[in-house]
mmCIF file of C-alpha atoms in Angstrom:
data_model
loop_
_atom_site.group_PDB
_atom_site.id
_atom_site.type_symbol
_atom_site.label_atom_id
_atom_site.label_comp_id
_atom_site.label_asym_id
_atom_site.label_seq_id
_atom_site.Cartn_x
_atom_site.Cartn_y
_atom_site.Cartn_z
ATOM 1 C CA MET A 1 0.000 0.000 0.000
ATOM 2 C CA THR A 2 1.449 3.360 -1.021
ATOM 3 C CA PRO A 3 1.443 6.476 1.180
ATOM 4 C CA VAL A 4 -1.219 7.969 -1.104
ATOM 5 C CA GLN A 5 -3.463 4.961 -0.624
ATOM 6 C CA VAL A 6 -2.982 5.168 3.135
ATOM 7 C CA ARG A 7 -3.945 8.846 3.169
ATOM 8 C CA GLU A 8 -6.998 8.132 1.034
ATOM 9 C CA SER A 9 -8.003 5.307 3.351
ATOM 10 C CA SER A 10 -7.646 7.543 6.390
ATOM 11 C CA ARG A 11 -10.239 9.895 4.912
ATOM 12 C CA ALA A 12 -12.729 7.089 4.309
ATOM 13 C CA ALA A 13 -15.928 6.781 6.312
ATOM 14 C CA PRO A 14 -15.702 4.904 9.627
ATOM 15 C CA ALA A 15 -16.068 1.172 9.150
ATOM 16 C CA ARG A 16 -19.005 -0.853 10.337
ATOM 17 C CA TRP A 17 -18.363 -3.495 12.956
ATOM 18 C CA SER A 18 -17.486 -6.897 11.530
ATOM 19 C CA PRO A 19 -17.311 -10.224 13.397
ATOM 20 C CA ALA A 20 -14.472 -11.438 11.156
ATOM 21 C CA PRO A 21 -11.547 -10.376 13.432
ATOM 22 C CA ALA A 22 -13.150 -12.079 16.452
ATOM 23 C CA VAL A 23 -13.816 -15.242 14.454
ATOM 24 C CA PHE A 24 -10.239 -15.163 13.167
ATOM 25 C CA VAL A 25 -8.775 -14.925 16.678
ATOM 26 C CA VAL A 26 -10.747 -17.962 17.881
ATOM 27 C CA LEU A 27 -9.856 -20.027 14.804
ATOM 28 C CA TRP A 28 -6.207 -19.020 14.963
ATOM 29 C CA SER A 29 -5.876 -19.674 18.696
ATOM 30 C CA SER A 30 -7.386 -23.147 18.362
ATOM 31 C CA ALA A 31 -4.287 -24.262 16.434
ATOM 32 C CA PHE A 32 -2.245 -24.232 19.633
ATOM 33 C CA ILE A 33 -4.716 -26.600 21.296
ATOM 34 C CA ALA A 34 -4.930 -28.890 18.267
ATOM 35 C CA GLY A 35 -1.157 -28.956 17.957
ATOM 36 C CA ILE A 36 -0.486 -30.313 21.452
ATOM 37 C CA PRO A 37 -1.533 -33.934 20.745
ATOM 38 C CA GLY A 38 -0.052 -33.654 17.258
ATOM 39 C CA VAL A 39 3.508 -32.866 18.362
ATOM 40 C CA LEU A 40 3.299 -35.642 20.968
ATOM 41 C CA ALA A 41 2.336 -38.151 18.263
ATOM 42 C CA ALA A 42 4.813 -37.179 15.537
ATOM 43 C CA PRO A 43 7.726 -34.838 14.740
ATOM 44 C CA PRO A 44 6.481 -31.226 14.498
ATOM 45 C CA LEU A 45 7.771 -30.769 10.942
ATOM 46 C CA LEU A 46 5.967 -33.916 9.799
ATOM 47 C CA LEU A 47 2.793 -32.514 11.341
ATOM 48 C CA MET A 48 3.307 -29.261 9.437
ATOM 49 C CA PHE A 49 4.039 -31.098 6.177
ATOM 50 C CA ALA A 50 0.776 -33.026 6.448
ATOM 51 C CA ARG A 51 -1.133 -29.875 7.416
ATOM 52 C CA PHE A 52 0.172 -27.851 4.478
ATOM 53 C CA ALA A 53 -0.192 -30.670 1.942
ATOM 54 C CA VAL A 54 -3.781 -31.558 2.889
ATOM 55 C CA ALA A 55 -4.912 -27.940 3.130
ATOM 56 C CA GLY A 56 -3.097 -26.929 -0.057
ATOM 57 C CA VAL A 57 -4.588 -29.714 -2.173
ATOM 58 C CA LEU A 58 -8.111 -29.125 -0.836
ATOM 59 C CA LEU A 59 -7.937 -25.367 -1.300
ATOM 60 C CA ALA A 60 -6.418 -25.666 -4.780
ATOM 61 C CA GLY A 61 -9.191 -28.038 -5.814
ATOM 62 C CA TYR A 62 -11.846 -25.678 -4.510
ATOM 63 C CA ALA A 63 -10.203 -22.734 -6.286
ATOM 64 C CA LEU A 64 -10.214 -24.691 -9.566
ATOM 65 C CA VAL A 65 -13.910 -25.477 -9.156
ATOM 66 C CA ARG A 66 -14.593 -21.801 -8.494
ATOM 67 C CA ARG A 67 -12.383 -20.856 -11.477
ATOM 68 C CA ALA A 68 -10.544 -18.354 -9.326
ATOM 69 C CA PRO A 69 -7.632 -16.488 -10.964
ATOM 70 C CA TRP A 70 -4.161 -17.850 -10.199
ATOM 71 C CA PRO A 71 -1.068 -15.688 -9.705
ATOM 72 C CA ARG A 72 1.473 -15.760 -12.540
ATOM 73 C CA GLY A 73 4.995 -14.626 -13.252
ATOM 74 C CA ARG A 74 6.535 -12.225 -10.778
ATOM 75 C CA THR A 75 3.322 -12.121 -8.741
ATOM 76 C CA LEU A 76 3.500 -15.897 -8.297
ATOM 77 C CA ALA A 77 7.076 -15.595 -7.025
ATOM 78 C CA HIS A 78 6.062 -12.931 -4.491
ATOM 79 C CA VAL A 79 3.108 -15.021 -3.281
ATOM 80 C CA ALA A 80 5.337 -18.086 -2.933
ATOM 81 C CA LEU A 81 8.023 -16.236 -0.962
ATOM 82 C CA SER A 82 5.505 -14.642 1.383
ATOM 83 C CA GLY A 83 3.999 -18.109 1.893
ATOM 84 C CA LEU A 84 7.336 -19.650 2.801
ATOM 85 C CA LEU A 85 7.790 -16.968 5.460
ATOM 86 C CA ILE A 86 4.241 -16.982 6.863
ATOM 87 C CA GLN A 87 3.632 -20.729 6.624
ATOM 88 C CA ALA A 88 6.873 -22.728 6.560
ATOM 89 C CA VAL A 89 9.102 -20.506 8.702
ATOM 90 C CA GLN A 90 6.445 -19.364 11.168
ATOM 91 C CA PHE A 91 4.714 -22.662 11.864
ATOM 92 C CA GLY A 92 7.755 -24.852 11.383
ATOM 93 C CA ALA A 93 9.495 -22.859 14.109
ATOM 94 C CA PHE A 94 6.515 -22.411 16.453
ATOM 95 C CA TYR A 95 5.513 -26.076 16.425
ATOM 96 C CA SER A 96 9.120 -27.179 16.762
ATOM 97 C CA ALA A 97 9.166 -25.030 19.907
ATOM 98 C CA LEU A 98 6.075 -26.907 21.122
ATOM 99 C CA GLY A 99 7.829 -30.179 20.362
ATOM 100 C CA ALA A 100 10.848 -28.969 22.331
ATOM 101 C CA GLY A 101 8.623 -28.683 25.396
ATOM 102 C CA LEU A 102 7.760 -24.985 25.410
ATOM 103 C CA PRO A 103 4.179 -24.454 26.699
ATOM 104 C CA ALA A 104 1.568 -23.422 24.146
ATOM 105 C CA ALA A 105 0.829 -20.287 26.179
ATOM 106 C CA VAL A 106 4.444 -19.149 25.859
ATOM 107 C CA VAL A 107 4.478 -19.836 22.120
ATOM 108 C CA SER A 108 1.276 -17.835 21.733
ATOM 109 C CA LEU A 109 2.846 -15.059 23.841
ATOM 110 C CA VAL A 110 5.705 -14.658 21.379
ATOM 111 C CA GLN A 111 3.336 -14.828 18.422
ATOM 112 C CA GLY A 112 1.145 -12.220 20.112
ATOM 113 C CA LEU A 113 4.029 -9.742 19.914
ATOM 114 C CA ASN A 114 3.658 -9.684 16.126
ATOM 115 C CA PRO A 115 1.804 -6.312 16.134
ATOM 116 C CA VAL A 116 4.733 -4.674 17.921
ATOM 117 C CA VAL A 117 7.166 -5.898 15.265
ATOM 118 C CA ILE A 118 4.783 -4.856 12.489
ATOM 119 C CA VAL A 119 4.306 -1.330 13.793
ATOM 120 C CA LEU A 120 8.043 -0.825 14.314
ATOM 121 C CA ALA A 121 8.544 -1.766 10.661
ATOM 122 C CA SER A 122 5.504 0.171 9.442
ATOM 123 C CA ARG A 123 7.590 2.660 7.461
ATOM 124 C CA VAL A 124 8.186 -0.126 4.960
ATOM 125 C CA LEU A 125 4.495 0.251 4.074
ATOM 126 C CA GLY A 126 4.491 4.027 4.263
ATOM 127 C CA GLU A 127 2.008 4.024 7.136
ATOM 128 C CA ARG A 128 1.677 6.738 9.738
ATOM 129 C CA ILE A 129 1.135 5.599 13.314
ATOM 130 C CA GLY A 130 -0.792 8.038 15.497
ATOM 131 C CA ALA A 131 -0.653 8.513 19.252
ATOM 132 C CA GLY A 132 -3.894 6.585 19.739
ATOM 133 C CA GLN A 133 -2.533 3.620 17.808
ATOM 134 C CA TRP A 134 0.701 3.647 19.810
ATOM 135 C CA ALA A 135 -1.359 3.615 23.013
ATOM 136 C CA GLY A 136 -3.377 0.684 21.641
ATOM 137 C CA PHE A 137 -0.203 -1.236 20.830
ATOM 138 C CA ALA A 138 1.124 -0.603 24.347
ATOM 139 C CA LEU A 139 -2.105 -1.838 25.962
ATOM 140 C CA GLY A 140 -2.210 -4.851 23.679
ATOM 141 C CA ALA A 141 1.379 -5.825 24.441
ATOM 142 C CA ALA A 142 0.680 -5.504 28.167
ATOM 143 C CA GLY A 143 -2.346 -7.757 27.741
ATOM 144 C CA VAL A 144 -0.203 -10.353 25.952
ATOM 145 C CA VAL A 145 2.275 -10.439 28.834
ATOM 146 C CA LEU A 146 -0.465 -10.628 31.479
ATOM 147 C CA ALA A 147 -2.205 -13.483 29.689
ATOM 148 C CA VAL A 148 0.692 -15.875 30.244
ATOM 149 C CA ALA A 149 2.608 -14.185 33.077
ATOM 150 C CA ASP A 150 2.062 -17.100 35.454
ATOM 151 C CA ARG A 151 2.930 -19.813 32.925
ATOM 152 C CA VAL A 152 6.292 -18.799 31.563
ATOM 153 C CA SER A 153 9.039 -21.412 31.546
ATOM 154 C CA LEU A 154 12.079 -20.868 29.399
ATOM 155 C CA SER A 155 14.082 -23.147 27.126
ATOM 156 C CA PRO A 156 16.905 -21.554 25.101
ATOM 157 C CA LEU A 157 16.121 -23.693 22.047
ATOM 158 C CA GLY A 158 12.381 -23.121 22.395
ATOM 159 C CA VAL A 159 12.813 -19.350 22.744
ATOM 160 C CA ALA A 160 15.111 -19.222 19.705
ATOM 161 C CA LEU A 161 12.570 -21.180 17.657
ATOM 162 C CA CYS A 162 9.765 -18.866 18.801
ATOM 163 C CA LEU A 163 11.736 -15.797 17.778
ATOM 164 C CA ALA A 164 12.335 -17.383 14.354
ATOM 165 C CA GLY A 165 8.606 -18.037 14.046
ATOM 166 C CA LEU A 166 7.794 -14.449 15.003
ATOM 167 C CA ALA A 167 10.275 -13.176 12.414
ATOM 168 C CA GLY A 168 8.678 -15.350 9.731
ATOM 169 C CA LEU A 169 5.153 -14.158 10.533
ATOM 170 C CA SER A 170 6.071 -10.480 10.705
ATOM 171 C CA ALA A 171 8.348 -10.439 7.655
ATOM 172 C CA GLY A 172 5.879 -12.463 5.608
ATOM 173 C CA THR A 173 2.976 -10.185 6.508
ATOM 174 C CA LEU A 174 4.922 -7.060 5.573
ATOM 175 C CA TYR A 175 6.252 -8.640 2.372
ATOM 176 C CA GLN A 176 2.820 -9.796 1.278
ATOM 177 C CA GLN A 177 1.160 -6.422 1.698
ATOM 178 C CA ARG A 178 4.117 -4.663 0.108
ATOM 179 C CA PHE A 179 4.427 -6.796 -3.026
ATOM 180 C CA VAL A 180 1.107 -8.641 -3.448
ATOM 181 C CA PRO A 181 -1.486 -6.417 -1.727
ATOM 182 C CA ARG A 182 -4.256 -7.653 -4.053
ATOM 183 C CA MET A 183 -3.547 -11.369 -3.721
ATOM 184 C CA HIS A 184 -6.616 -13.543 -4.307
ATOM 185 C CA ALA A 185 -7.550 -15.116 -0.970
ATOM 186 C CA LEU A 186 -8.249 -18.611 -2.369
ATOM 187 C CA THR A 187 -5.521 -19.156 -4.937
ATOM 188 C CA GLY A 188 -2.928 -17.102 -3.080
ATOM 189 C CA THR A 189 -3.379 -19.126 0.101
ATOM 190 C CA ALA A 190 -3.311 -22.367 -1.904
ATOM 191 C CA VAL A 191 0.011 -21.414 -3.499
ATOM 192 C CA GLN A 192 1.470 -20.464 -0.125
ATOM 193 C CA LEU A 193 0.494 -23.818 1.352
ATOM 194 C CA LEU A 194 1.675 -25.880 -1.621
ATOM 195 C CA VAL A 195 5.145 -24.296 -1.704
ATOM 196 C CA SER A 196 5.495 -24.652 2.068
ATOM 197 C CA ALA A 197 4.674 -28.381 2.178
ATOM 198 C CA PRO A 198 7.819 -29.624 0.352
ATOM 199 C CA ALA A 199 9.978 -27.088 2.205
ATOM 200 C CA VAL A 200 9.044 -28.392 5.662
ATOM 201 C CA GLY A 201 8.957 -31.967 4.328
ATOM 202 C CA LEU A 202 12.610 -31.780 3.276
ATOM 203 C CA ALA A 203 13.496 -30.134 6.598
ATOM 204 C CA CYS A 204 11.712 -32.975 8.405
ATOM 205 C CA LEU A 205 13.695 -35.627 6.532
ATOM 206 C CA ALA A 206 16.934 -33.792 7.247
ATOM 207 C CA ALA A 207 16.120 -33.501 10.965
ATOM 208 C CA GLY A 208 16.161 -37.244 11.602
ATOM 209 C CA PRO A 209 13.969 -40.366 11.722
ATOM 210 C CA VAL A 210 10.279 -39.866 10.959
ATOM 211 C CA ARG A 211 7.870 -41.864 13.121
ATOM 212 C CA VAL A 212 4.213 -41.526 14.140
ATOM 213 C CA SER A 213 3.421 -43.018 17.551
ATOM 214 C CA ASP A 214 -0.329 -42.332 17.575
ATOM 215 C CA TRP A 215 -2.050 -42.182 14.188
ATOM 216 C CA SER A 216 -5.427 -41.205 15.641
ATOM 217 C CA ALA A 217 -4.072 -38.158 17.452
ATOM 218 C CA PHE A 218 -1.925 -37.285 14.456
ATOM 219 C CA GLY A 219 -4.833 -37.555 12.014
ATOM 220 C CA LEU A 220 -7.242 -35.519 14.124
ATOM 221 C CA SER A 221 -4.637 -32.817 14.713
ATOM 222 C CA VAL A 222 -3.816 -32.586 10.994
ATOM 223 C CA ALA A 223 -7.502 -32.518 10.016
ATOM 224 C CA TRP A 224 -8.334 -29.663 12.389
ATOM 225 C CA MET A 225 -5.302 -27.573 11.537
ATOM 226 C CA ALA A 226 -5.688 -28.114 7.783
ATOM 227 C CA LEU A 227 -9.397 -27.294 7.569
ATOM 228 C CA VAL A 228 -9.809 -24.738 10.338
ATOM 229 C CA ASN A 229 -6.407 -23.109 10.748
ATOM 230 C CA SER A 230 -4.767 -23.314 7.317
ATOM 231 C CA ILE A 231 -7.884 -22.804 5.205
ATOM 232 C CA ALA A 232 -10.576 -20.918 7.135
ATOM 233 C CA ALA A 233 -8.288 -18.745 9.280
ATOM 234 C CA PHE A 234 -5.879 -17.858 6.479
ATOM 235 C CA ILE A 235 -8.639 -16.952 4.040
ATOM 236 C CA LEU A 236 -9.929 -14.544 6.694
ATOM 237 C CA LEU A 237 -6.427 -13.184 7.334
ATOM 238 C CA ASN A 238 -5.716 -12.618 3.656
ATOM 239 C CA ARG A 239 -9.059 -10.876 3.164
ATOM 240 C CA MET A 240 -8.336 -8.582 6.093
ATOM 241 C CA LEU A 241 -4.896 -7.774 4.640
ATOM 242 C CA LEU A 242 -6.581 -6.877 1.350
ATOM 243 C CA ARG A 243 -8.637 -4.186 3.041
ATOM 244 C CA SER A 244 -6.477 -2.758 5.813
ATOM 245 C CA PRO A 245 -2.843 -1.875 6.625
ATOM 246 C CA ALA A 246 -0.769 -4.679 8.124
ATOM 247 C CA SER A 247 -0.204 -2.706 11.336
ATOM 248 C CA ARG A 248 -3.935 -2.595 11.989
ATOM 249 C CA VAL A 249 -4.727 -6.170 11.014
ATOM 250 C CA SER A 250 -1.881 -7.425 13.193
ATOM 251 C CA THR A 251 -3.508 -5.972 16.344
ATOM 252 C CA VAL A 252 -5.833 -8.997 16.523
ATOM 253 C CA PHE A 253 -2.789 -11.084 17.510
ATOM 254 C CA PHE A 254 -2.766 -9.280 20.862
ATOM 255 C CA LEU A 255 -5.760 -11.443 21.802
ATOM 256 C CA THR A 256 -4.354 -14.857 20.869
ATOM 257 C CA PRO A 257 -2.506 -15.672 24.140
ATOM 258 C CA ALA A 258 -5.557 -14.953 26.315
ATOM 259 C CA VAL A 259 -7.966 -16.698 23.945
ATOM 260 C CA THR A 260 -5.600 -19.682 23.848
ATOM 261 C CA ALA A 261 -5.744 -19.805 27.644
ATOM 262 C CA VAL A 262 -9.565 -19.717 27.550
ATOM 263 C CA LEU A 263 -9.704 -22.506 24.944
ATOM 264 C CA ALA A 264 -7.260 -24.594 26.976
ATOM 265 C CA TRP A 265 -9.594 -24.182 29.964
ATOM 266 C CA LEU A 266 -12.693 -25.127 27.981
ATOM 267 C CA LEU A 267 -11.234 -27.951 25.869
ATOM 268 C CA ALA A 268 -8.235 -29.291 27.755
ATOM 269 C CA GLY A 269 -9.288 -28.722 31.357
ATOM 270 C CA GLN A 270 -6.385 -26.418 32.114
ATOM 271 C CA PRO A 271 -7.094 -23.882 34.879
ATOM 272 C CA LEU A 272 -8.047 -20.358 33.785
ATOM 273 C CA HIS A 273 -6.047 -17.938 35.871
ATOM 274 C CA PRO A 274 -7.180 -14.395 36.725
ATOM 275 C CA LEU A 275 -4.188 -12.963 34.869
ATOM 276 C CA ALA A 276 -5.380 -14.632 31.662
ATOM 277 C CA ILE A 277 -8.770 -12.963 32.049
ATOM 278 C CA ALA A 278 -7.082 -9.617 32.750
ATOM 279 C CA GLY A 279 -4.881 -10.112 29.688
ATOM 280 C CA LEU A 280 -7.924 -10.799 27.523
ATOM 281 C CA VAL A 281 -9.630 -7.601 28.699
ATOM 282 C CA LEU A 282 -6.503 -5.460 28.346
ATOM 283 C CA GLY A 283 -5.634 -6.933 24.959
ATOM 284 C CA GLY A 284 -9.178 -6.287 23.766
ATOM 285 C CA CYS A 285 -8.924 -2.665 24.874
ATOM 286 C CA GLY A 286 -5.649 -2.351 22.981
ATOM 287 C CA VAL A 287 -7.172 -3.737 19.785
ATOM 288 C CA LEU A 288 -10.193 -1.448 20.130
ATOM 289 C CA LEU A 289 -8.079 1.650 20.747
ATOM 290 C CA ALA A 290 -5.688 0.913 17.878
ATOM 291 C CA ASN A 291 -8.597 0.344 15.508
ATOM 292 C CA LEU A 292 -10.642 3.381 16.597
ATOM 293 C CA SER A 293 -7.576 5.558 16.035
ATOM 294 C CA THR A 294 -7.739 4.829 12.285
ATOM 295 C CA ARG A 295 -10.608 4.619 9.864
ATOM 296 C CA THR A 296 -9.503 1.893 7.520
ATOM 297 C CA ARG A 297 -11.498 -1.317 7.659
ATOM 298 C CA VAL A 298 -10.203 -4.592 9.044
ATOM 299 C CA ILE A 299 -12.588 -6.442 6.753
#
């Protein structure tokens, strides 16, 4: 998005409320819960290979039925590179951190810092960040920390993998909106998944022996992450990126650590601590403030 486009967007009429960001946060956060049995049953990179391959084939087939336009030439290369960053690097690193024993709440904490990285790099997109947005980012970051403050345990390898995952997500998001801001949600996501599958597959083979100890847990984890996280959530994310600056869209990630804690309480029986509730409220206030400070739509 060029500076002119940003200025034009800032003069647009205030957006109507949309449930899409809230739906996205729930879908996205559920991946951490679905991934726990998956990484216990198989190597994390094998889990990601299966996730990307299944989701990519299904989405590509649906896009062909819909006769959606496919990226070509230089656009295809940009879509593929952004996909390798957002899909292969981000999830390969984050789920390897889970496999290394880092708690899901800590992984989601690091991922939840994505808006901070995005806003610090916002000049790449020519965006202007106002005082209200900065205040929203500060509240959101505080909510992220509160959400998992009582669950943090550190592993040098796990932390390094999480930082690599955060770098992949942030760089991929910026790259995508910089070079392919009008990417088709169906075919673009399909390409990103299909180029990421062989990348993590080769990395999995290079990492060591490949073995699945529990096919039921592995299959259920792959099915959920492929259909819900890789297809539904990413179509929503790509549509939001089509309509709003990356710095604004990224604010929804402030809510993922707290929502992950709530889902773990509801689905996995893990206790819901008061700090997680406080983090959810504070993160929500940060998202609201950052979004009210601009007038571009999230979706």
